[in-house]
PDB file of C-alpha atoms in Angstrom:
ATOM      1  CA  UNK Y  13      40.062  33.422  -3.332  1.00 53.00           C
ATOM      2  CA  UNK Y  14      43.209  31.300  -3.191  1.00 65.00           C
ATOM      3  CA  UNK Y  15      42.822  27.527  -3.425  1.00 75.00           C
ATOM      4  CA  UNK Y  16      44.211  25.999  -0.221  1.00 81.00           C
ATOM      5  CA  UNK Y  17      42.987  22.438  -0.761  1.00 93.00           C
ATOM      6  CA  UNK Y  18      45.472  19.594  -0.532  1.00 95.00           C
ATOM      7  CA  UNK Y  19      45.365  16.220   1.215  1.00 97.00           C
ATOM      8  CA  UNK Y  20      47.827  14.201   3.262  1.00 98.00           C
ATOM      9  CA  UNK Y  21      47.736  11.306   5.721  1.00 98.00           C
ATOM     10  CA  UNK Y  22      48.948  10.526   9.233  1.00 98.00           C
ATOM     11  CA  UNK Y  23      49.030   6.843  10.129  1.00 97.00           C
ATOM     12  CA  UNK Y  24      50.508   4.812  12.958  1.00 96.00           C
ATOM     13  CA  UNK Y  25      49.890   2.112  15.526  1.00 95.00           C
ATOM     14  CA  UNK Y  26      47.021   2.337  17.969  1.00 95.00           C
ATOM     15  CA  UNK Y  27      47.871   4.488  21.032  1.00 95.00           C
ATOM     16  CA  UNK Y  28      50.767   6.195  19.240  1.00 95.00           C
ATOM     17  CA  UNK Y  29      49.147   9.613  19.749  1.00 94.00           C
ATOM     18  CA  UNK Y  30      48.239  10.361  16.132  1.00 95.00           C
ATOM     19  CA  UNK Y  31      44.621  11.349  16.889  1.00 94.00           C
ATOM     20  CA  UNK Y  32      45.719  14.039  19.368  1.00 96.00           C
ATOM     21  CA  UNK Y  33      48.298  15.373  16.914  1.00 97.00           C
ATOM     22  CA  UNK Y  34      45.771  15.378  14.064  1.00 97.00           C
ATOM     23  CA  UNK Y  35      43.234  17.312  16.128  1.00 98.00           C
ATOM     24  CA  UNK Y  36      45.751  19.924  17.299  1.00 97.00           C
ATOM     25  CA  UNK Y  37      47.002  20.334  13.734  1.00 98.00           C
ATOM     26  CA  UNK Y  38      43.438  20.717  12.440  1.00 98.00           C
ATOM     27  CA  UNK Y  39      42.651  23.321  15.096  1.00 97.00           C
ATOM     28  CA  UNK Y  40      45.699  25.399  14.224  1.00 97.00           C
ATOM     29  CA  UNK Y  41      45.331  25.234  10.440  1.00 97.00           C
ATOM     30  CA  UNK Y  42      41.560  24.794  10.040  1.00 96.00           C
ATOM     31  CA  UNK Y  43      41.855  21.345   8.491  1.00 98.00           C
ATOM     32  CA  UNK Y  44      39.155  18.768   7.766  1.00 98.00           C
ATOM     33  CA  UNK Y  45      39.805  15.295   9.239  1.00 98.00           C
ATOM     34  CA  UNK Y  46      38.758  11.958   7.766  1.00 98.00           C
ATOM     35  CA  UNK Y  47      39.071   9.347  10.521  1.00 97.00           C
ATOM     36  CA  UNK Y  48      40.729   6.044   9.629  1.00 95.00           C
ATOM     37  CA  UNK Y  49      39.358   4.227  12.671  1.00 94.00           C
ATOM     38  CA  UNK Y  50      37.150   1.190  12.171  1.00 92.00           C
ATOM     39  CA  UNK Y  51      35.452   1.505  15.597  1.00 95.00           C
ATOM     40  CA  UNK Y  52      34.741   5.244  15.452  1.00 96.00           C
ATOM     41  CA  UNK Y  53      32.296   4.440  12.646  1.00 96.00           C
ATOM     42  CA  UNK Y  54      29.801   3.109  15.179  1.00 97.00           C
ATOM     43  CA  UNK Y  55      27.457   5.505  16.950  1.00 97.00           C
ATOM     44  CA  UNK Y  56      27.159   3.434  20.116  1.00 97.00           C
ATOM     45  CA  UNK Y  57      30.870   2.829  20.785  1.00 98.00           C
ATOM     46  CA  UNK Y  58      32.547   5.863  22.339  1.00 97.00           C
ATOM     47  CA  UNK Y  59      35.022   4.888  25.050  1.00 97.00           C
ATOM     48  CA  UNK Y  60      36.282   1.616  23.572  1.00 97.00           C
ATOM     49  CA  UNK Y  61      36.920   3.394  20.266  1.00 96.00           C
ATOM     50  CA  UNK Y  62      38.774   6.346  21.853  1.00 95.00           C
ATOM     51  CA  UNK Y  63      36.447   8.485  19.740  1.00 96.00           C
ATOM     52  CA  UNK Y  64      36.986  12.276  19.723  1.00 96.00           C
ATOM     53  CA  UNK Y  65      35.010  13.972  22.491  1.00 95.00           C
ATOM     54  CA  UNK Y  66      31.898  16.069  21.826  1.00 95.00           C
ATOM     55  CA  UNK Y  67      34.028  19.163  22.398  1.00 96.00           C
ATOM     56  CA  UNK Y  68      36.608  18.015  19.830  1.00 97.00           C
ATOM     57  CA  UNK Y  69      33.875  17.144  17.311  1.00 97.00           C
ATOM     58  CA  UNK Y  70      32.496  20.677  17.720  1.00 97.00           C
ATOM     59  CA  UNK Y  71      35.930  22.237  17.121  1.00 98.00           C
ATOM     60  CA  UNK Y  72      36.958  20.403  13.939  1.00 98.00           C
ATOM     61  CA  UNK Y  73      34.948  19.046  10.991  1.00 98.00           C
ATOM     62  CA  UNK Y  74      35.322  15.267  11.148  1.00 98.00           C
ATOM     63  CA  UNK Y  75      34.251  12.599   8.678  1.00 98.00           C
ATOM     64  CA  UNK Y  76      34.224   8.853   9.333  1.00 97.00           C
ATOM     65  CA  UNK Y  77      32.697   9.293  12.807  1.00 97.00           C
ATOM     66  CA  UNK Y  78      29.280   7.975  13.959  1.00 97.00           C
ATOM     67  CA  UNK Y  79      28.267   6.728  10.513  1.00 96.00           C
ATOM     68  CA  UNK Y  80      26.311   3.599  11.366  1.00 96.00           C
ATOM     69  CA  UNK Y  81      24.840   1.508  14.181  1.00 97.00           C
ATOM     70  CA  UNK Y  82      26.681  -1.592  15.379  1.00 96.00           C
ATOM     71  CA  UNK Y  83      23.778  -3.645  13.991  1.00 95.00           C
ATOM     72  CA  UNK Y  84      24.555  -2.412  10.466  1.00 93.00           C
ATOM     73  CA  UNK Y  85      27.272  -3.918   8.281  1.00 85.00           C
ATOM     74  CA  UNK Y  86      30.154  -1.798   7.031  1.00 85.00           C
ATOM     75  CA  UNK Y  87      32.376  -2.341   4.017  1.00 82.00           C
ATOM     76  CA  UNK Y  88      35.154  -0.498   2.255  1.00 84.00           C
ATOM     77  CA  UNK Y  89      32.764   0.774  -0.425  1.00 84.00           C
ATOM     78  CA  UNK Y  90      31.001   2.833   2.252  1.00 89.00           C
ATOM     79  CA  UNK Y  91      34.354   4.232   3.324  1.00 92.00           C
ATOM     80  CA  UNK Y  92      35.048   5.239  -0.278  1.00 91.00           C
ATOM     81  CA  UNK Y  93      31.809   7.246  -0.237  1.00 94.00           C
ATOM     82  CA  UNK Y  94      32.806   8.882   3.046  1.00 96.00           C
ATOM     83  CA  UNK Y  95      36.164   9.840   1.554  1.00 96.00           C
ATOM     84  CA  UNK Y  96      34.388  11.470  -1.403  1.00 96.00           C
ATOM     85  CA  UNK Y  97      32.147  13.396   1.045  1.00 97.00           C
ATOM     86  CA  UNK Y  98      35.167  14.571   3.039  1.00 98.00           C
ATOM     87  CA  UNK Y  99      37.117  15.572  -0.058  1.00 97.00           C
ATOM     88  CA  UNK Y 100      34.144  17.424  -1.534  1.00 97.00           C
ATOM     89  CA  UNK Y 101      33.548  19.291   1.739  1.00 98.00           C
ATOM     90  CA  UNK Y 102      37.213  20.270   2.040  1.00 97.00           C
ATOM     91  CA  UNK Y 103      37.319  21.517  -1.565  1.00 95.00           C
ATOM     92  CA  UNK Y 104      34.053  23.427  -1.246  1.00 96.00           C
ATOM     93  CA  UNK Y 105      35.189  25.112   1.961  1.00 95.00           C
ATOM     94  CA  UNK Y 106      38.728  25.693   0.674  1.00 94.00           C
ATOM     95  CA  UNK Y 107      40.439  23.633   3.367  1.00 96.00           C
ATOM     96  CA  UNK Y 108      43.085  20.909   3.453  1.00 96.00           C
ATOM     97  CA  UNK Y 109      42.073  17.316   4.195  1.00 98.00           C
ATOM     98  CA  UNK Y 110      43.954  15.237   6.748  1.00 98.00           C
ATOM     99  CA  UNK Y 111      43.317  11.479   6.620  1.00 98.00           C
ATOM    100  CA  UNK Y 112      44.324  10.109  10.026  1.00 97.00           C
ATOM    101  CA  UNK Y 113      43.994   6.905  12.013  1.00 95.00           C
ATOM    102  CA  UNK Y 114      45.083   3.362  12.638  1.00 93.00           C
ATOM    103  CA  UNK Y 115      42.934   1.370  10.186  1.00 92.00           C
ATOM    104  CA  UNK Y 116      45.297   2.015   7.298  1.00 93.00           C
ATOM    105  CA  UNK Y 117      43.778  -0.856   5.309  1.00 89.00           C
ATOM    106  CA  UNK Y 118      41.160   1.703   4.230  1.00 92.00           C
ATOM    107  CA  UNK Y 119      43.879   4.094   3.089  1.00 95.00           C
ATOM    108  CA  UNK Y 120      45.593   1.381   1.082  1.00 92.00           C
ATOM    109  CA  UNK Y 121      42.275   0.577  -0.624  1.00 89.00           C
ATOM    110  CA  UNK Y 122      41.812   4.263  -1.518  1.00 93.00           C
ATOM    111  CA  UNK Y 123      45.228   4.267  -3.160  1.00 94.00           C
ATOM    112  CA  UNK Y 124      44.981   0.914  -4.933  1.00 88.00           C
ATOM    113  CA  UNK Y 125      41.347   0.854  -5.996  1.00 84.00           C
ATOM    114  CA  UNK Y 126      38.651  -1.619  -5.108  1.00 77.00           C
ATOM    115  CA  UNK Y 127      37.030  -4.524  -6.872  1.00 76.00           C
ATOM    116  CA  UNK Y 128      33.323  -5.288  -7.061  1.00 76.00           C
ATOM    117  CA  UNK Y 129      31.705  -5.693  -3.658  1.00 75.00           C
ATOM    118  CA  UNK Y 130      30.739  -9.290  -2.876  1.00 82.00           C
ATOM    119  CA  UNK Y 131      28.281 -10.199  -0.133  1.00 83.00           C
ATOM    120  CA  UNK Y 132      29.982 -12.268   2.548  1.00 84.00           C
ATOM    121  CA  UNK Y 133      29.306 -15.993   2.415  1.00 90.00           C
ATOM    122  CA  UNK Y 134      29.235 -17.710   5.853  1.00 90.00           C
ATOM    123  CA  UNK Y 135      32.354 -19.804   6.366  1.00 91.00           C
ATOM    124  CA  UNK Y 136      33.080 -22.396   9.063  1.00 89.00           C
ATOM    125  CA  UNK Y 137      36.626 -23.132   7.908  1.00 91.00           C
ATOM    126  CA  UNK Y 138      39.580 -22.060  10.046  1.00 93.00           C
ATOM    127  CA  UNK Y 139      42.190 -19.624   8.747  1.00 91.00           C
ATOM    128  CA  UNK Y 140      44.564 -22.558   8.271  1.00 93.00           C
ATOM    129  CA  UNK Y 141      42.011 -24.466   6.204  1.00 92.00           C
ATOM    130  CA  UNK Y 142      41.170 -21.377   4.151  1.00 93.00           C
ATOM    131  CA  UNK Y 143      44.832 -20.670   3.526  1.00 92.00           C
ATOM    132  CA  UNK Y 144      45.407 -24.222   2.275  1.00 94.00           C
ATOM    133  CA  UNK Y 145      42.382 -23.886  -0.011  1.00 93.00           C
ATOM    134  CA  UNK Y 146      43.725 -20.631  -1.438  1.00 92.00           C
ATOM    135  CA  UNK Y 147      47.140 -22.186  -2.114  1.00 93.00           C
ATOM    136  CA  UNK Y 148      45.610 -25.186  -3.878  1.00 94.00           C
ATOM    137  CA  UNK Y 149      43.234 -23.217  -6.127  1.00 93.00           C
ATOM    138  CA  UNK Y 150      44.539 -19.690  -6.643  1.00 94.00           C
ATOM    139  CA  UNK Y 151      48.278 -19.545  -7.329  1.00 88.00           C
ATOM    140  CA  UNK Y 152      48.237 -15.766  -7.925  1.00 90.00           C
ATOM    141  CA  UNK Y 153      46.545 -14.895  -4.629  1.00 91.00           C
ATOM    142  CA  UNK Y 154      48.789 -13.024  -2.184  1.00 85.00           C
ATOM    143  CA  UNK Y 155      47.149 -13.522   1.204  1.00 90.00           C
ATOM    144  CA  UNK Y 156      48.867 -14.059   4.549  1.00 85.00           C
ATOM    145  CA  UNK Y 157      47.744 -17.084   6.564  1.00 86.00           C
ATOM    146  CA  UNK Y 158      46.498 -14.886   9.455  1.00 82.00           C
ATOM    147  CA  UNK Y 159      44.690 -12.300   7.315  1.00 83.00           C
ATOM    148  CA  UNK Y 160      41.144 -13.286   8.328  1.00 84.00           C
ATOM    149  CA  UNK Y 161      39.432 -10.482   6.406  1.00 77.00           C
ATOM    150  CA  UNK Y 162      41.047 -11.269   3.045  1.00 83.00           C
ATOM    151  CA  UNK Y 163      40.771 -15.029   3.490  1.00 91.00           C
ATOM    152  CA  UNK Y 164      37.016 -14.745   4.075  1.00 89.00           C
ATOM    153  CA  UNK Y 165      36.661 -12.305   1.195  1.00 87.00           C
ATOM    154  CA  UNK Y 166      38.488 -14.781  -1.052  1.00 92.00           C
ATOM    155  CA  UNK Y 167      36.164 -17.570   0.112  1.00 92.00           C
ATOM    156  CA  UNK Y 168      33.044 -15.452  -0.557  1.00 92.00           C
ATOM    157  CA  UNK Y 169      34.199 -14.792  -4.127  1.00 92.00           C
ATOM    158  CA  UNK Y 170      35.134 -18.443  -4.586  1.00 92.00           C
ATOM    159  CA  UNK Y 171      31.675 -19.587  -3.487  1.00 92.00           C
ATOM    160  CA  UNK Y 172      29.559 -16.946  -5.236  1.00 91.00           C
ATOM    161  CA  UNK Y 173      31.428 -16.535  -8.553  1.00 89.00           C
ATOM    162  CA  UNK Y 174      32.434 -19.155 -11.100  1.00 81.00           C
ATOM    163  CA  UNK Y 175      35.924 -17.658 -11.358  1.00 89.00           C
ATOM    164  CA  UNK Y 176      39.289 -17.836  -9.660  1.00 94.00           C
ATOM    165  CA  UNK Y 177      39.091 -15.060  -7.018  1.00 91.00           C
ATOM    166  CA  UNK Y 178      42.369 -13.284  -7.908  1.00 91.00           C
ATOM    167  CA  UNK Y 179      41.317 -13.115 -11.569  1.00 91.00           C
ATOM    168  CA  UNK Y 180      37.858 -11.841 -10.619  1.00 89.00           C
ATOM    169  CA  UNK Y 181      39.367  -9.118  -8.407  1.00 85.00           C
ATOM    170  CA  UNK Y 182      41.724  -7.972 -11.138  1.00 85.00           C
ATOM    171  CA  UNK Y 183      38.961  -7.880 -13.746  1.00 87.00           C
ATOM    172  CA  UNK Y 184      36.555  -5.824 -11.609  1.00 84.00           C
ATOM    173  CA  UNK Y 185      39.150  -3.459 -10.102  1.00 80.00           C
ATOM    174  CA  UNK Y 186      37.949   0.176 -10.133  1.00 78.00           C
ATOM    175  CA  UNK Y 187      40.321   3.107 -10.454  1.00 81.00           C
ATOM    176  CA  UNK Y 188      41.794   4.313  -7.167  1.00 88.00           C
ATOM    177  CA  UNK Y 189      40.379   7.685  -6.003  1.00 90.00           C
ATOM    178  CA  UNK Y 190      43.797   8.734  -4.668  1.00 93.00           C
ATOM    179  CA  UNK Y 191      46.748   8.609  -7.061  1.00 85.00           C
ATOM    180  CA  UNK Y 192      49.379  10.477  -5.060  1.00 90.00           C
ATOM    181  CA  UNK Y 193      49.463  11.221  -1.359  1.00 96.00           C
ATOM    182  CA  UNK Y 194      52.015  12.453   1.136  1.00 97.00           C
ATOM    183  CA  UNK Y 195      51.930   9.949   4.008  1.00 98.00           C
ATOM    184  CA  UNK Y 196      53.449  10.480   7.451  1.00 98.00           C
ATOM    185  CA  UNK Y 197      54.012   7.518   9.772  1.00 97.00           C
ATOM    186  CA  UNK Y 198      54.098   8.104  13.525  1.00 96.00           C
ATOM    187  CA  UNK Y 199      56.454   5.354  14.659  1.00 94.00           C
ATOM    188  CA  UNK Y 200      57.293   5.330  18.385  1.00 94.00           C
ATOM    189  CA  UNK Y 201      59.786   2.922  19.908  1.00 93.00           C
ATOM    190  CA  UNK Y 202      58.326  -0.210  21.478  1.00 94.00           C
ATOM    191  CA  UNK Y 203      58.740   0.782  25.138  1.00 95.00           C
ATOM    192  CA  UNK Y 204      57.125   4.185  24.645  1.00 95.00           C
ATOM    193  CA  UNK Y 205      54.221   2.641  22.740  1.00 96.00           C
ATOM    194  CA  UNK Y 206      53.635   0.025  25.464  1.00 97.00           C
ATOM    195  CA  UNK Y 207      53.605   2.809  28.044  1.00 97.00           C
ATOM    196  CA  UNK Y 208      51.020   4.725  25.976  1.00 96.00           C
ATOM    197  CA  UNK Y 209      48.880   1.590  25.660  1.00 98.00           C
ATOM    198  CA  UNK Y 210      48.871   1.026  29.426  1.00 98.00           C
ATOM    199  CA  UNK Y 211      47.970   4.668  30.106  1.00 97.00           C
ATOM    200  CA  UNK Y 212      45.167   4.600  27.536  1.00 97.00           C
ATOM    201  CA  UNK Y 213      43.682   1.393  28.943  1.00 98.00           C
ATOM    202  CA  UNK Y 214      43.719   2.836  32.455  1.00 97.00           C
ATOM    203  CA  UNK Y 215      42.050   6.027  31.235  1.00 97.00           C
ATOM    204  CA  UNK Y 216      39.350   4.085  29.357  1.00 98.00           C
ATOM    205  CA  UNK Y 217      38.508   2.094  32.483  1.00 98.00           C
ATOM    206  CA  UNK Y 218      38.413   5.267  34.574  1.00 97.00           C
ATOM    207  CA  UNK Y 219      36.124   6.916  31.999  1.00 97.00           C
ATOM    208  CA  UNK Y 220      33.546   4.113  32.161  1.00 98.00           C
ATOM    209  CA  UNK Y 221      34.582   1.423  29.686  1.00 98.00           C
ATOM    210  CA  UNK Y 222      32.958  -1.311  31.787  1.00 98.00           C
ATOM    211  CA  UNK Y 223      29.672   0.564  31.992  1.00 98.00           C
ATOM    212  CA  UNK Y 224      29.680   1.175  28.231  1.00 98.00           C
ATOM    213  CA  UNK Y 225      30.334  -2.518  27.637  1.00 98.00           C
ATOM    214  CA  UNK Y 226      27.637  -3.591  30.104  1.00 98.00           C
ATOM    215  CA  UNK Y 227      25.024  -1.435  28.353  1.00 98.00           C
ATOM    216  CA  UNK Y 228      26.060  -2.630  24.898  1.00 98.00           C
ATOM    217  CA  UNK Y 229      25.895  -6.318  25.829  1.00 98.00           C
ATOM    218  CA  UNK Y 230      22.496  -5.818  27.461  1.00 97.00           C
ATOM    219  CA  UNK Y 231      21.077  -4.131  24.347  1.00 97.00           C
ATOM    220  CA  UNK Y 232      22.730  -6.008  21.497  1.00 97.00           C
ATOM    221  CA  UNK Y 233      23.689  -9.513  20.364  1.00 96.00           C
ATOM    222  CA  UNK Y 234      27.139 -10.292  21.772  1.00 95.00           C
ATOM    223  CA  UNK Y 235      28.086 -11.966  18.472  1.00 93.00           C
ATOM    224  CA  UNK Y 236      27.987  -8.706  16.545  1.00 95.00           C
ATOM    225  CA  UNK Y 237      31.437  -8.080  15.062  1.00 92.00           C
ATOM    226  CA  UNK Y 238      31.983  -4.619  16.673  1.00 95.00           C
ATOM    227  CA  UNK Y 239      31.334  -6.126  20.127  1.00 97.00           C
ATOM    228  CA  UNK Y 240      34.230  -8.528  19.616  1.00 95.00           C
ATOM    229  CA  UNK Y 241      36.698  -5.658  19.369  1.00 96.00           C
ATOM    230  CA  UNK Y 242      39.574  -5.123  21.804  1.00 97.00           C
ATOM    231  CA  UNK Y 243      38.349  -3.568  25.032  1.00 97.00           C
ATOM    232  CA  UNK Y 244      34.793  -4.828  24.703  1.00 98.00           C
ATOM    233  CA  UNK Y 245      35.529  -8.552  24.405  1.00 97.00           C
ATOM    234  CA  UNK Y 246      37.702  -8.457  27.545  1.00 98.00           C
ATOM    235  CA  UNK Y 247      34.977  -6.543  29.391  1.00 98.00           C
ATOM    236  CA  UNK Y 248      32.531  -9.297  28.411  1.00 97.00           C
ATOM    237  CA  UNK Y 249      34.806 -11.896  29.989  1.00 98.00           C
ATOM    238  CA  UNK Y 250      34.974  -9.810  33.169  1.00 98.00           C
ATOM    239  CA  UNK Y 251      31.214  -9.262  33.281  1.00 97.00           C
ATOM    240  CA  UNK Y 252      30.748 -13.026  32.885  1.00 97.00           C
ATOM    241  CA  UNK Y 253      33.068 -13.543  35.894  1.00 97.00           C
ATOM    242  CA  UNK Y 254      35.641 -15.342  33.750  1.00 98.00           C
ATOM    243  CA  UNK Y 255      38.530 -12.989  34.608  1.00 98.00           C
ATOM    244  CA  UNK Y 256      39.455 -10.607  37.427  1.00 97.00           C
ATOM    245  CA  UNK Y 257      39.704  -6.801  37.255  1.00 94.00           C
ATOM    246  CA  UNK Y 258      43.494  -7.089  37.139  1.00 95.00           C
ATOM    247  CA  UNK Y 259      43.329  -9.620  34.311  1.00 98.00           C
ATOM    248  CA  UNK Y 260      40.898  -7.377  32.450  1.00 98.00           C
ATOM    249  CA  UNK Y 261      43.364  -4.495  32.314  1.00 98.00           C
ATOM    250  CA  UNK Y 262      46.289  -6.793  31.540  1.00 98.00           C
ATOM    251  CA  UNK Y 263      44.490  -8.573  28.683  1.00 98.00           C
ATOM    252  CA  UNK Y 264      43.402  -5.295  27.072  1.00 98.00           C
ATOM    253  CA  UNK Y 265      47.040  -4.155  27.172  1.00 98.00           C
ATOM    254  CA  UNK Y 266      48.314  -7.417  25.698  1.00 98.00           C
ATOM    255  CA  UNK Y 267      45.741  -7.547  22.902  1.00 98.00           C
ATOM    256  CA  UNK Y 268      46.245  -3.858  22.078  1.00 98.00           C
ATOM    257  CA  UNK Y 269      50.014  -4.395  21.843  1.00 97.00           C
ATOM    258  CA  UNK Y 270      49.429  -7.351  19.509  1.00 97.00           C
ATOM    259  CA  UNK Y 271      47.191  -5.186  17.325  1.00 96.00           C
ATOM    260  CA  UNK Y 272      49.831  -2.438  17.280  1.00 96.00           C
ATOM    261  CA  UNK Y 273      52.418  -4.958  16.085  1.00 95.00           C
ATOM    262  CA  UNK Y 274      50.143  -6.049  13.209  1.00 94.00           C
ATOM    263  CA  UNK Y 275      49.463  -2.426  12.288  1.00 95.00           C
ATOM    264  CA  UNK Y 276      53.162  -1.642  12.331  1.00 94.00           C
ATOM    265  CA  UNK Y 277      53.829  -4.517   9.934  1.00 93.00           C
ATOM    266  CA  UNK Y 278      51.014  -3.455   7.604  1.00 92.00           C
ATOM    267  CA  UNK Y 279      52.164   0.172   7.577  1.00 95.00           C
ATOM    268  CA  UNK Y 280      55.504  -0.881   6.107  1.00 93.00           C
ATOM    269  CA  UNK Y 281      53.641  -1.343   2.809  1.00 91.00           C
ATOM    270  CA  UNK Y 282      53.346   2.446   2.450  1.00 95.00           C
ATOM    271  CA  UNK Y 283      55.968   4.817   1.146  1.00 95.00           C
ATOM    272  CA  UNK Y 284      55.981   7.288   4.020  1.00 97.00           C
ATOM    273  CA  UNK Y 285      57.942   9.849   6.014  1.00 97.00           C
ATOM    274  CA  UNK Y 286      58.711   8.472   9.470  1.00 96.00           C
ATOM    275  CA  UNK Y 287      57.958  10.708  12.468  1.00 95.00           C
ATOM    276  CA  UNK Y 288      58.788  10.287  16.148  1.00 88.00           C
ATOM    277  CA  UNK Y 289      57.562  12.086  19.287  1.00 79.00           C
ATOM    278  CA  UNK Y 290      58.337  15.464  17.659  1.00 88.00           C
ATOM    279  CA  UNK Y 291      55.706  14.683  15.030  1.00 94.00           C
ATOM    280  CA  UNK Y 292      53.539  17.744  15.655  1.00 95.00           C
ATOM    281  CA  UNK Y 293      56.380  20.164  14.960  1.00 96.00           C
ATOM    282  CA  UNK Y 294      57.303  18.333  11.753  1.00 95.00           C
ATOM    283  CA  UNK Y 295      53.720  18.247  10.497  1.00 97.00           C
ATOM    284  CA  UNK Y 296      53.104  21.840  11.515  1.00 96.00           C
ATOM    285  CA  UNK Y 297      56.071  22.911   9.388  1.00 96.00           C
ATOM    286  CA  UNK Y 298      54.866  20.763   6.481  1.00 96.00           C
ATOM    287  CA  UNK Y 299      51.354  22.263   6.535  1.00 96.00           C
ATOM    288  CA  UNK Y 300      52.724  25.807   6.828  1.00 94.00           C
ATOM    289  CA  UNK Y 301      54.879  25.280   3.742  1.00 93.00           C
ATOM    290  CA  UNK Y 302      52.026  23.745   1.732  1.00 94.00           C
ATOM    291  CA  UNK Y 303      49.667  26.576   2.617  1.00 89.00           C
ATOM    292  CA  UNK Y 304      52.258  29.216   1.698  1.00 85.00           C
ATOM    293  CA  UNK Y 305      52.882  27.448  -1.605  1.00 80.00           C
ATOM    294  CA  UNK Y 306      49.143  27.504  -2.303  1.00 64.00           C
ATOM    295  CA  UNK Y 307      49.047  31.228  -1.650  1.00 56.00           C
ATOM    296  CA  UNK Y 308      51.065  31.973  -4.813  1.00 52.00           C
TER     297      UNK Y 308
END
């Protein structure tokens, strides 16, 4: 039997259409998909996460979907384990692995390696205060002033270890599981992306986003991190009569566009092949060539 395993990635801003392209590509070429979406991890969040439908999940083998409850904590180490599961499955079943989604922080971690996991230490400092603390103590740290995740991680290391955080991270860094990877970046122009965002928000509301949010806030603590995600936090404001229905839709669009801008900036850190709205054709050709190469 010929070995047809290889892996590649498709990243891009939220609402750029990468999930649809990835699914269609997987259907045509019998690929395995590892989702790079931080909300699709949660079993209870379906509409707000734009999770693949039950039909789509039955058509393609997905990993990174419905892993944990929103009451459970998730960290990058767990994602590393899910990547190993996906890779092992793809190899065993002689299929290619497509890593696709918007949370490309996980992909960067897979390619750079990860340091020892540190339990989060509660922090009441603002991002500005944390950033000033980092600058005064850790000259080698490279953290942006608005990078909440890394600032809090730095603080947890600072409080729990008797070492300078950047030195601790370097010392405990584990080898990256991915050394080389072909990465494709779906990069739509701003106007087209904003149009996609508006259409997706409208569709989510039509499909029952408010009802999903209402049930989640009735069952779970509203302070849980997943319930503060875009789509759900705006629904909470509406359900609390703080904003109107029109403001609800507008705020989801605005916050999603802001997220897309941050993702676009982060994705510049990757060496990638840029794709536009003809992305499926380009990727289809790429996969065809790789599979033919594997056949010899």
